[in-house]
mmCIF file of C-alpha atoms and ligand atoms in Angstrom:
data_model
loop_
_atom_site.group_PDB
_atom_site.id
_atom_site.type_symbol
_atom_site.label_atom_id
_atom_site.label_comp_id
_atom_site.label_asym_id
_atom_site.label_seq_id
_atom_site.Cartn_x
_atom_site.Cartn_y
_atom_site.Cartn_z
ATOM 1 C CA MET A 1 -26.223 18.948 -8.465
ATOM 2 C CA ILE A 2 -23.826 20.155 -5.780
ATOM 3 C CA PRO A 3 -21.076 22.578 -6.837
ATOM 4 C CA THR A 4 -17.712 21.261 -5.611
ATOM 5 C CA LYS A 5 -14.148 22.571 -5.523
ATOM 6 C CA GLY A 6 -11.146 20.332 -5.938
ATOM 7 C CA TYR A 7 -7.764 19.745 -7.533
ATOM 8 C CA ALA A 8 -7.526 17.851 -10.814
ATOM 9 C CA ALA A 9 -5.050 16.909 -13.526
ATOM 10 C CA GLN A 10 -6.276 17.518 -17.079
ATOM 11 C CA SER A 11 -3.776 15.138 -18.742
ATOM 12 C CA ALA A 12 -0.855 12.844 -17.881
ATOM 13 C CA LYS A 13 1.532 15.740 -18.474
ATOM 14 C CA ASP A 14 -0.352 18.343 -16.445
ATOM 15 C CA LYS A 15 0.183 19.229 -12.830
ATOM 16 C CA LEU A 16 -2.728 19.151 -10.433
ATOM 17 C CA ALA A 17 -4.542 22.495 -10.352
ATOM 18 C CA PRO A 18 -7.811 23.963 -8.995
ATOM 19 C CA PHE A 19 -10.903 22.492 -10.649
ATOM 20 C CA SER A 20 -14.654 22.974 -10.195
ATOM 21 C CA PHE A 21 -17.151 20.182 -10.750
ATOM 22 C CA GLU A 22 -20.491 18.870 -9.493
ATOM 23 C CA ARG A 23 -21.412 16.059 -7.141
ATOM 24 C CA ARG A 24 -24.750 14.262 -7.401
ATOM 25 C CA GLU A 25 -27.592 15.423 -5.147
ATOM 26 C CA VAL A 26 -27.860 13.526 -1.856
ATOM 27 C CA GLY A 27 -30.114 10.518 -2.550
ATOM 28 C CA PRO A 28 -32.184 8.674 0.096
ATOM 29 C CA HIS A 29 -29.241 6.386 1.014
ATOM 30 C CA ASP A 30 -26.462 8.951 0.556
ATOM 31 C CA VAL A 31 -24.265 10.739 3.050
ATOM 32 C CA GLN A 32 -22.664 14.068 2.185
ATOM 33 C CA PHE A 33 -19.661 15.145 4.189
ATOM 34 C CA GLU A 34 -17.210 17.981 4.329
ATOM 35 C CA ILE A 35 -13.705 16.621 3.723
ATOM 36 C CA LEU A 36 -11.265 17.669 6.460
ATOM 37 C CA TYR A 37 -8.221 15.589 5.487
ATOM 38 C CA CYS A 38 -7.214 13.437 2.535
ATOM 39 C CA GLY A 39 -4.136 11.191 2.436
ATOM 40 C CA VAL A 40 -1.849 11.095 -0.600
ATOM 41 C CA CYS A 41 -1.426 7.536 -1.864
ATOM 42 C CA HIS A 42 1.128 6.299 -4.387
ATOM 43 C CA SER A 43 -1.720 5.115 -6.597
ATOM 44 C CA ASP A 44 -2.936 8.734 -6.853
ATOM 45 C CA LEU A 45 0.335 9.588 -8.542
ATOM 46 C CA HIS A 46 0.282 6.463 -10.763
ATOM 47 C CA GLN A 47 -3.204 7.344 -11.994
ATOM 48 C CA VAL A 48 -2.659 11.106 -12.374
ATOM 49 C CA ARG A 49 0.243 10.228 -14.703
ATOM 50 C CA ASN A 50 -1.743 7.446 -16.423
ATOM 51 C CA GLU A 51 0.906 4.874 -15.496
ATOM 52 C CA TRP A 52 -1.743 2.142 -15.304
ATOM 53 C CA ARG A 53 -3.117 3.305 -18.688
ATOM 54 C CA SER A 54 -6.692 3.558 -17.438
ATOM 55 C CA THR A 55 -7.034 7.205 -16.468
ATOM 56 C CA ILE A 56 -10.010 9.262 -17.582
ATOM 57 C CA TYR A 57 -9.279 13.010 -17.488
ATOM 58 C CA PRO A 58 -9.863 15.272 -15.718
ATOM 59 C CA ILE A 59 -8.942 13.185 -12.664
ATOM 60 C CA VAL A 60 -9.549 14.261 -9.047
ATOM 61 C CA PRO A 61 -7.549 11.749 -6.972
ATOM 62 C CA GLY A 62 -7.749 10.913 -3.273
ATOM 63 C CA HIS A 63 -9.069 7.816 -1.489
ATOM 64 C CA GLU A 64 -7.991 8.301 2.109
ATOM 65 C CA ILE A 65 -10.796 10.637 3.114
ATOM 66 C CA VAL A 66 -12.057 11.758 6.515
ATOM 67 C CA GLY A 67 -14.522 14.485 7.351
ATOM 68 C CA LYS A 68 -17.722 15.574 9.035
ATOM 69 C CA VAL A 69 -21.247 14.738 7.871
ATOM 70 C CA THR A 70 -23.207 17.752 6.608
ATOM 71 C CA LYS A 71 -26.287 16.082 5.114
ATOM 72 C CA VAL A 72 -27.907 12.634 5.103
ATOM 73 C CA GLY A 73 -30.608 11.134 2.866
ATOM 74 C CA ALA A 74 -34.053 10.267 4.256
ATOM 75 C CA LYS A 75 -33.277 6.527 4.549
ATOM 76 C CA VAL A 76 -29.776 6.784 6.024
ATOM 77 C CA LYS A 77 -29.497 4.871 9.307
ATOM 78 C CA LYS A 78 -25.803 4.822 10.266
ATOM 79 C CA PHE A 79 -25.015 8.557 10.167
ATOM 80 C CA LYS A 80 -26.399 11.864 11.300
ATOM 81 C CA HIS A 81 -25.391 15.484 10.803
ATOM 82 C CA GLY A 82 -22.081 16.254 12.550
ATOM 83 C CA ASP A 83 -20.779 12.653 12.743
ATOM 84 C CA LEU A 84 -17.211 11.908 11.700
ATOM 85 C CA ALA A 85 -17.059 9.827 8.526
ATOM 86 C CA GLY A 86 -14.503 8.246 6.213
ATOM 87 C CA VAL A 87 -14.285 6.873 2.697
ATOM 88 C CA GLY A 88 -11.510 4.627 1.386
ATOM 89 C CA CYS A 89 -10.860 3.215 -2.061
ATOM 90 C CA LEU A 90 -14.417 2.056 -2.837
ATOM 91 C CA VAL A 91 -17.716 3.907 -3.174
ATOM 92 C CA ASP A 92 -19.910 1.148 -4.643
ATOM 93 C CA SER A 93 -20.079 -2.428 -5.988
ATOM 94 C CA CYS A 94 -22.786 -4.721 -7.395
ATOM 95 C CA ARG A 95 -23.736 -5.833 -3.836
ATOM 96 C CA GLU A 96 -25.171 -9.113 -5.181
ATOM 97 C CA CYS A 97 -22.302 -11.369 -6.283
ATOM 98 C CA ASP A 98 -20.743 -13.978 -3.933
ATOM 99 C CA ASN A 99 -17.902 -11.700 -2.996
ATOM 100 C CA CYS A 100 -20.113 -8.697 -2.252
ATOM 101 C CA GLN A 101 -22.358 -10.944 -0.149
ATOM 102 C CA LYS A 102 -19.288 -12.037 1.837
ATOM 103 C CA GLY A 103 -18.134 -8.471 2.461
ATOM 104 C CA LEU A 104 -15.357 -8.742 -0.118
ATOM 105 C CA GLU A 105 -16.551 -5.797 -2.208
ATOM 106 C CA GLN A 106 -12.990 -5.147 -3.353
ATOM 107 C CA TYR A 107 -13.226 -8.418 -5.318
ATOM 108 C CA CYS A 108 -16.745 -7.764 -6.698
ATOM 109 C CA HIS A 109 -17.174 -10.048 -9.734
ATOM 110 C CA VAL A 110 -19.058 -7.349 -11.621
ATOM 111 C CA GLY A 111 -16.450 -4.753 -10.708
ATOM 112 C CA SER A 112 -16.292 -2.470 -7.700
ATOM 113 C CA VAL A 113 -16.471 1.292 -8.139
ATOM 114 C CA GLY A 114 -13.322 3.164 -7.149
ATOM 115 C CA THR A 115 -13.553 6.448 -5.266
ATOM 116 C CA TYR A 116 -12.016 8.185 -8.274
ATOM 117 C CA ASN A 117 -11.404 7.389 -11.922
ATOM 118 C CA SER A 118 -14.278 4.867 -11.978
ATOM 119 C CA ARG A 119 -17.681 4.781 -13.661
ATOM 120 C CA ASP A 120 -20.403 5.781 -11.145
ATOM 121 C CA ARG A 121 -23.130 3.083 -11.110
ATOM 122 C CA LYS A 122 -25.775 5.639 -10.142
ATOM 123 C CA ASN A 123 -25.377 8.328 -12.789
ATOM 124 C CA GLY A 124 -22.828 6.928 -15.254
ATOM 125 C CA GLY A 125 -20.416 9.795 -14.609
ATOM 126 C CA ILE A 126 -16.795 9.480 -13.533
ATOM 127 C CA THR A 127 -16.086 9.357 -9.809
ATOM 128 C CA TYR A 128 -14.023 12.172 -8.320
ATOM 129 C CA GLY A 129 -11.951 11.614 -5.184
ATOM 130 C CA GLY A 130 -10.979 13.315 -1.987
ATOM 131 C CA TYR A 131 -8.784 16.191 -3.184
ATOM 132 C CA SER A 132 -11.997 18.223 -2.877
ATOM 133 C CA ASN A 133 -14.113 20.043 -0.319
ATOM 134 C CA HIS A 134 -16.922 17.511 -0.007
ATOM 135 C CA ILE A 135 -18.170 14.142 -1.237
ATOM 136 C CA VAL A 136 -21.470 12.267 -1.582
ATOM 137 C CA VAL A 137 -21.354 8.491 -1.021
ATOM 138 C CA ASP A 138 -23.921 5.752 -0.357
ATOM 139 C CA GLU A 139 -23.900 5.061 3.380
ATOM 140 C CA SER A 140 -23.020 1.380 2.802
ATOM 141 C CA PHE A 141 -19.561 2.543 1.714
ATOM 142 C CA VAL A 142 -19.044 5.212 4.388
ATOM 143 C CA LEU A 143 -16.999 4.276 7.475
ATOM 144 C CA LYS A 144 -17.500 5.433 11.035
ATOM 145 C CA ILE A 145 -14.502 7.326 12.407
ATOM 146 C CA SER A 146 -13.698 7.504 16.120
ATOM 147 C CA ASP A 147 -13.107 10.904 17.731
ATOM 148 C CA LYS A 148 -10.337 9.384 19.898
ATOM 149 C CA LEU A 149 -7.558 9.733 17.323
ATOM 150 C CA PRO A 150 -6.182 12.762 15.419
ATOM 151 C CA LEU A 151 -8.095 12.788 12.131
ATOM 152 C CA GLU A 152 -5.106 13.648 9.949
ATOM 153 C CA LYS A 153 -3.360 10.485 11.180
ATOM 154 C CA VAL A 154 -6.468 8.390 10.621
ATOM 155 C CA ALA A 155 -6.925 9.333 6.942
ATOM 156 C CA PRO A 156 -4.154 7.015 5.612
ATOM 157 C CA LEU A 157 -5.697 4.057 7.413
ATOM 158 C CA LEU A 158 -8.414 4.079 4.723
ATOM 159 C CA CYS A 159 -5.976 2.755 2.096
ATOM 160 C CA ALA A 160 -2.475 2.146 3.490
ATOM 161 C CA GLY A 161 -3.980 0.797 6.718
ATOM 162 C CA ILE A 162 -6.525 -1.631 5.294
ATOM 163 C CA THR A 163 -4.178 -2.799 2.515
ATOM 164 C CA THR A 164 -1.785 -4.154 5.131
ATOM 165 C CA TYR A 165 -4.315 -5.086 7.844
ATOM 166 C CA SER A 166 -6.443 -7.278 5.561
ATOM 167 C CA PRO A 167 -3.765 -9.786 4.447
ATOM 168 C CA LEU A 168 -2.333 -10.024 7.974
ATOM 169 C CA ARG A 169 -5.816 -10.966 9.224
ATOM 170 C CA HIS A 170 -6.587 -13.259 6.290
ATOM 171 C CA TRP A 171 -3.432 -15.316 6.905
ATOM 172 C CA LYS A 172 -3.953 -15.016 10.686
ATOM 173 C CA VAL A 173 -0.489 -13.613 11.283
ATOM 174 C CA GLY A 174 0.219 -13.359 14.980
ATOM 175 C CA LYS A 175 2.031 -14.884 17.931
ATOM 176 C CA ASP A 176 4.459 -17.696 16.992
ATOM 177 C CA HIS A 177 4.948 -16.239 13.509
ATOM 178 C CA LYS A 178 8.048 -14.661 12.073
ATOM 179 C CA ILE A 179 7.210 -12.076 9.426
ATOM 180 C CA ALA A 180 9.398 -9.882 7.256
ATOM 181 C CA ILE A 181 8.199 -6.590 5.826
ATOM 182 C CA VAL A 182 9.719 -5.364 2.552
ATOM 183 C CA GLY A 183 9.691 -1.611 1.920
ATOM 184 C CA LEU A 184 9.365 1.082 4.561
ATOM 185 C CA GLY A 185 6.945 3.595 3.049
ATOM 186 C CA GLY A 186 3.256 4.425 3.424
ATOM 187 C CA LEU A 187 2.235 0.761 3.322
ATOM 188 C CA GLY A 188 5.344 -0.684 4.966
ATOM 189 C CA HIS A 189 5.204 1.469 8.074
ATOM 190 C CA MET A 190 1.580 0.420 8.687
ATOM 191 C CA ALA A 191 2.504 -3.229 8.054
ATOM 192 C CA VAL A 192 5.191 -3.050 10.763
ATOM 193 C CA LYS A 193 2.767 -1.464 13.247
ATOM 194 C CA PHE A 194 -0.013 -4.012 12.630
ATOM 195 C CA ALA A 195 2.221 -7.083 12.538
ATOM 196 C CA ALA A 196 3.857 -6.048 15.826
ATOM 197 C CA ALA A 197 0.442 -5.281 17.379
ATOM 198 C CA PHE A 198 -0.780 -8.773 16.380
ATOM 199 C CA GLY A 199 2.138 -10.308 18.279
ATOM 200 C CA ALA A 200 4.333 -11.483 15.396
ATOM 201 C CA GLU A 201 8.128 -11.276 15.427
ATOM 202 C CA VAL A 202 8.782 -8.565 12.853
ATOM 203 C CA THR A 203 11.889 -8.095 10.716
ATOM 204 C CA MET A 204 12.256 -5.072 8.480
ATOM 205 C CA LEU A 205 14.089 -5.867 5.245
ATOM 206 C CA SER A 206 15.635 -2.832 3.648
ATOM 207 C CA THR A 207 18.284 -1.675 1.220
ATOM 208 C CA SER A 208 19.195 1.382 3.277
ATOM 209 C CA PRO A 209 20.922 1.198 6.678
ATOM 210 C CA GLY A 210 19.484 4.624 7.551
ATOM 211 C CA LYS A 211 16.071 3.039 8.050
ATOM 212 C CA GLU A 212 16.988 0.770 10.946
ATOM 213 C CA GLN A 213 16.314 3.236 13.737
ATOM 214 C CA ASP A 214 12.917 4.189 12.303
ATOM 215 C CA ALA A 215 11.897 0.591 11.700
ATOM 216 C CA ARG A 216 12.633 -0.262 15.312
ATOM 217 C CA LYS A 217 10.728 2.797 16.517
ATOM 218 C CA LEU A 218 7.691 1.643 14.535
ATOM 219 C CA GLY A 219 7.835 -1.737 16.255
ATOM 220 C CA ALA A 220 10.178 -3.960 14.206
ATOM 221 C CA HIS A 221 12.153 -6.392 16.378
ATOM 222 C CA HIS A 222 14.904 -6.956 13.827
ATOM 223 C CA PHE A 223 16.406 -5.210 10.835
ATOM 224 C CA ALA A 224 18.292 -6.808 7.937
ATOM 225 C CA LEU A 225 20.123 -5.154 5.074
ATOM 226 C CA THR A 226 19.257 -6.987 1.874
ATOM 227 C CA THR A 227 22.242 -5.480 0.074
ATOM 228 C CA ASP A 228 24.615 -7.358 2.372
ATOM 229 C CA PRO A 229 25.277 -10.967 1.175
ATOM 230 C CA GLU A 230 26.133 -12.087 4.718
ATOM 231 C CA HIS A 231 22.830 -10.790 6.084
ATOM 232 C CA LEU A 232 20.995 -12.405 3.155
ATOM 233 C CA ALA A 233 22.475 -15.872 3.675
ATOM 234 C CA ALA A 234 21.425 -15.796 7.318
ATOM 235 C CA LEU A 235 17.804 -15.196 6.283
ATOM 236 C CA ASN A 236 17.292 -18.360 4.187
ATOM 237 C CA SER A 237 14.156 -20.302 5.282
ATOM 238 C CA LYS A 238 13.670 -17.943 8.197
ATOM 239 C CA PHE A 239 10.169 -16.476 7.866
ATOM 240 C CA ASP A 240 6.593 -17.779 7.948
ATOM 241 C CA PHE A 241 5.390 -14.734 6.021
ATOM 242 C CA ILE A 242 6.794 -11.920 3.949
ATOM 243 C CA LEU A 243 4.637 -8.880 3.284
ATOM 244 C CA ASP A 244 6.057 -7.128 0.240
ATOM 245 C CA THR A 245 4.875 -3.523 -0.103
ATOM 246 C CA VAL A 246 7.237 -2.418 -2.889
ATOM 247 C CA SER A 247 5.605 -1.309 -6.131
ATOM 248 C CA ALA A 248 8.801 -0.753 -8.142
ATOM 249 C CA PRO A 249 10.053 -3.790 -10.116
ATOM 250 C CA HIS A 250 12.367 -5.912 -7.927
ATOM 251 C CA ASP A 251 13.754 -9.438 -7.505
ATOM 252 C CA TYR A 252 11.075 -11.613 -5.875
ATOM 253 C CA ASN A 253 13.248 -14.729 -5.809
ATOM 254 C CA LYS A 254 15.666 -13.132 -3.382
ATOM 255 C CA TYR A 255 12.832 -12.855 -0.848
ATOM 256 C CA LEU A 256 11.055 -16.140 -1.660
ATOM 257 C CA LYS A 257 14.146 -18.041 -0.503
ATOM 258 C CA MET A 258 13.661 -16.559 2.951
ATOM 259 C CA LEU A 259 10.346 -18.390 3.448
ATOM 260 C CA ASN A 260 10.284 -21.373 5.765
ATOM 261 C CA THR A 261 8.101 -24.484 5.126
ATOM 262 C CA ASN A 262 4.600 -23.538 3.898
ATOM 263 C CA GLY A 263 5.620 -19.885 4.035
ATOM 264 C CA VAL A 264 3.630 -17.293 2.133
ATOM 265 C CA MET A 265 4.918 -14.192 0.412
ATOM 266 C CA ILE A 266 2.083 -11.665 0.185
ATOM 267 C CA CYS A 267 2.408 -8.910 -2.401
ATOM 268 C CA VAL A 268 0.478 -5.665 -1.959
ATOM 269 C CA GLY A 269 2.616 -3.449 -4.222
ATOM 270 C CA ILE A 270 1.881 -3.549 -7.940
ATOM 271 C CA PRO A 271 4.886 -3.251 -10.270
ATOM 272 C CA GLU A 272 3.972 -2.413 -13.880
ATOM 273 C CA THR A 273 5.968 -5.358 -15.247
ATOM 274 C CA PRO A 274 5.002 -9.063 -14.774
ATOM 275 C CA LEU A 275 6.696 -10.866 -11.870
ATOM 276 C CA GLU A 276 9.530 -13.281 -12.660
ATOM 277 C CA ILE A 277 9.430 -16.228 -10.289
ATOM 278 C CA ARG A 278 11.891 -19.147 -10.280
ATOM 279 C CA GLY A 279 9.729 -22.288 -10.023
ATOM 280 C CA PHE A 280 12.292 -24.273 -8.034
ATOM 281 C CA THR A 281 12.345 -21.620 -5.342
ATOM 282 C CA LEU A 282 8.577 -22.124 -4.948
ATOM 283 C CA LEU A 283 8.849 -25.939 -4.775
ATOM 284 C CA GLY A 284 11.446 -25.782 -2.036
ATOM 285 C CA ASN A 285 9.769 -25.535 1.385
ATOM 286 C CA ARG A 286 6.327 -25.724 -0.387
ATOM 287 C CA ARG A 287 6.275 -21.923 -0.614
ATOM 288 C CA SER A 288 3.405 -19.769 -1.920
ATOM 289 C CA ILE A 289 3.234 -16.341 -3.414
ATOM 290 C CA ALA A 290 -0.039 -14.434 -3.094
ATOM 291 C CA GLY A 291 -1.603 -11.053 -3.666
ATOM 292 C CA SER A 292 -4.080 -9.014 -1.679
ATOM 293 C CA SER A 293 -6.054 -5.901 -2.542
ATOM 294 C CA ILE A 294 -7.296 -3.364 0.055
ATOM 295 C CA GLY A 295 -10.197 -4.797 2.118
ATOM 296 C CA GLY A 296 -13.993 -4.951 2.224
ATOM 297 C CA ILE A 297 -16.161 -2.411 3.999
ATOM 298 C CA LEU A 298 -16.848 -4.523 7.108
ATOM 299 C CA GLU A 299 -13.172 -5.328 7.523
ATOM 300 C CA THR A 300 -12.209 -1.681 6.984
ATOM 301 C CA GLN A 301 -14.560 -0.737 9.821
ATOM 302 C CA GLU A 302 -13.057 -3.507 11.973
ATOM 303 C CA MET A 303 -9.566 -2.119 11.238
ATOM 304 C CA LEU A 304 -10.602 1.454 12.129
ATOM 305 C CA ASP A 305 -12.168 0.243 15.390
ATOM 306 C CA TYR A 306 -9.049 -1.807 16.185
ATOM 307 C CA CYS A 307 -6.854 1.251 15.580
ATOM 308 C CA ALA A 308 -9.040 3.433 17.843
ATOM 309 C CA GLU A 309 -8.877 0.814 20.580
ATOM 310 C CA HIS A 310 -5.108 0.263 20.299
ATOM 311 C CA THR A 311 -4.133 3.848 19.397
ATOM 312 C CA ILE A 312 -2.636 2.925 16.036
ATOM 313 C CA THR A 313 -2.322 5.703 13.471
ATOM 314 C CA SER A 314 -0.242 6.597 10.462
ATOM 315 C CA ASP A 315 2.872 8.799 10.703
ATOM 316 C CA VAL A 316 2.056 11.803 8.551
ATOM 317 C CA GLU A 317 3.269 15.124 7.207
ATOM 318 C CA VAL A 318 0.319 17.505 6.828
ATOM 319 C CA ILE A 319 0.484 19.723 3.733
ATOM 320 C CA LYS A 320 -1.495 22.488 2.069
ATOM 321 C CA MET A 321 -3.484 21.606 -1.053
ATOM 322 C CA SER A 322 -1.272 23.858 -3.185
ATOM 323 C CA TYR A 323 1.829 21.838 -2.152
ATOM 324 C CA ILE A 324 0.526 18.665 -3.824
ATOM 325 C CA ASN A 325 2.766 18.756 -6.924
ATOM 326 C CA GLU A 326 5.904 19.123 -4.784
ATOM 327 C CA ALA A 327 4.602 16.381 -2.516
ATOM 328 C CA TYR A 328 4.387 14.021 -5.522
ATOM 329 C CA GLU A 329 8.017 14.748 -6.432
ATOM 330 C CA ARG A 330 9.088 14.061 -2.858
ATOM 331 C CA MET A 331 6.977 10.905 -2.694
ATOM 332 C CA LEU A 332 8.829 9.585 -5.754
ATOM 333 C CA LYS A 333 12.067 9.955 -3.795
ATOM 334 C CA SER A 334 10.495 8.344 -0.692
ATOM 335 C CA ASP A 335 11.113 11.669 1.007
ATOM 336 C CA VAL A 336 8.181 11.480 3.421
ATOM 337 C CA LYS A 337 7.627 9.902 6.820
ATOM 338 C CA TYR A 338 5.425 8.171 5.879
ATOM 339 C CA ARG A 339 2.341 9.705 4.333
ATOM 340 C CA PHE A 340 1.447 13.166 3.082
ATOM 341 C CA VAL A 341 -2.005 14.239 4.209
ATOM 342 C CA ILE A 342 -3.742 17.289 2.745
ATOM 343 C CA ASP A 343 -5.411 19.688 5.167
ATOM 344 C CA MET A 344 -8.498 20.326 3.081
ATOM 345 C CA SER A 345 -9.249 23.638 4.793
ATOM 346 C CA THR A 346 -6.387 25.001 2.642
ATOM 347 C CA LEU A 347 -8.216 24.248 -0.609
HETATM 348 ZN ZN1 ZN B 401 -4.287 4.014 -2.067
HETATM 349 ZN ZN1 ZN B 402 -20.305 -7.740 -6.497
#
């Protein structure tokens, strides 16, 4: 076993604190890498505090991981010592079901294995994430990272990036489409960048006027205040797509009305409470509401390659490991532009 240092929470009430644990030995298909940066995702906070009621303690969060390969197993083909590597939200799946065969490991029928707080298929232990100094992952779930972009800005692409890229690609959002993005945070700011890069006409919907300048800087063509009834009325039947990134409970019907004929509202945030949808709003304009969860490994690689080619990265604030508990408090207040990333050399 490989001795590993990290940060963990011991219960829903505890703060994250230094923690020592062991990683499995590097198997024939495994890649071990030193973690250089790890992004801080909202779902880290949800799970540390057991808000999805599925947390196994101690928990070492972190699923936006980039680093440098230090060891590879005898049968590894894609990586060698010294290569840059990344791991997102998944470290394994059954690899045999329809969805795994199609590269949709995130929808594995048997159940994919999360990078943390999941049952490891290889040794039955609990997976520990990227708030740590190194990680061992089967090469099939390790991504290649370009050396063209600053690594700290690449880390959030592994969750926030793919979560917004995948639905935009699935619904082929691009030129001739009008799309609205709801929520300007870690996910929302990536959604604006991708939608604009794909050629769509992008409107940022927000409840705070202070966000207009930023939204436009990120690539939004328009900005609308959803607290202003006049603005709202003007948005009826206006969009082909709405990408909703908000994970706090909110009124979906207000946004559904903004969809034009055959429009689709895609939800990537996960409120704890069930959605309340007015059926008549769906019937009008033959609207749909849909969900989307991260992306498969092939598509994640495609997204990373696209970002390297088009110089797309996340806007980040780099922090020390010991700042993580303050960072969570600030994240709750949306006081970050737009992702905290831990410099793992400070561990
Ligand atoms: Zn995440
Ligand atoms: Zn599967």
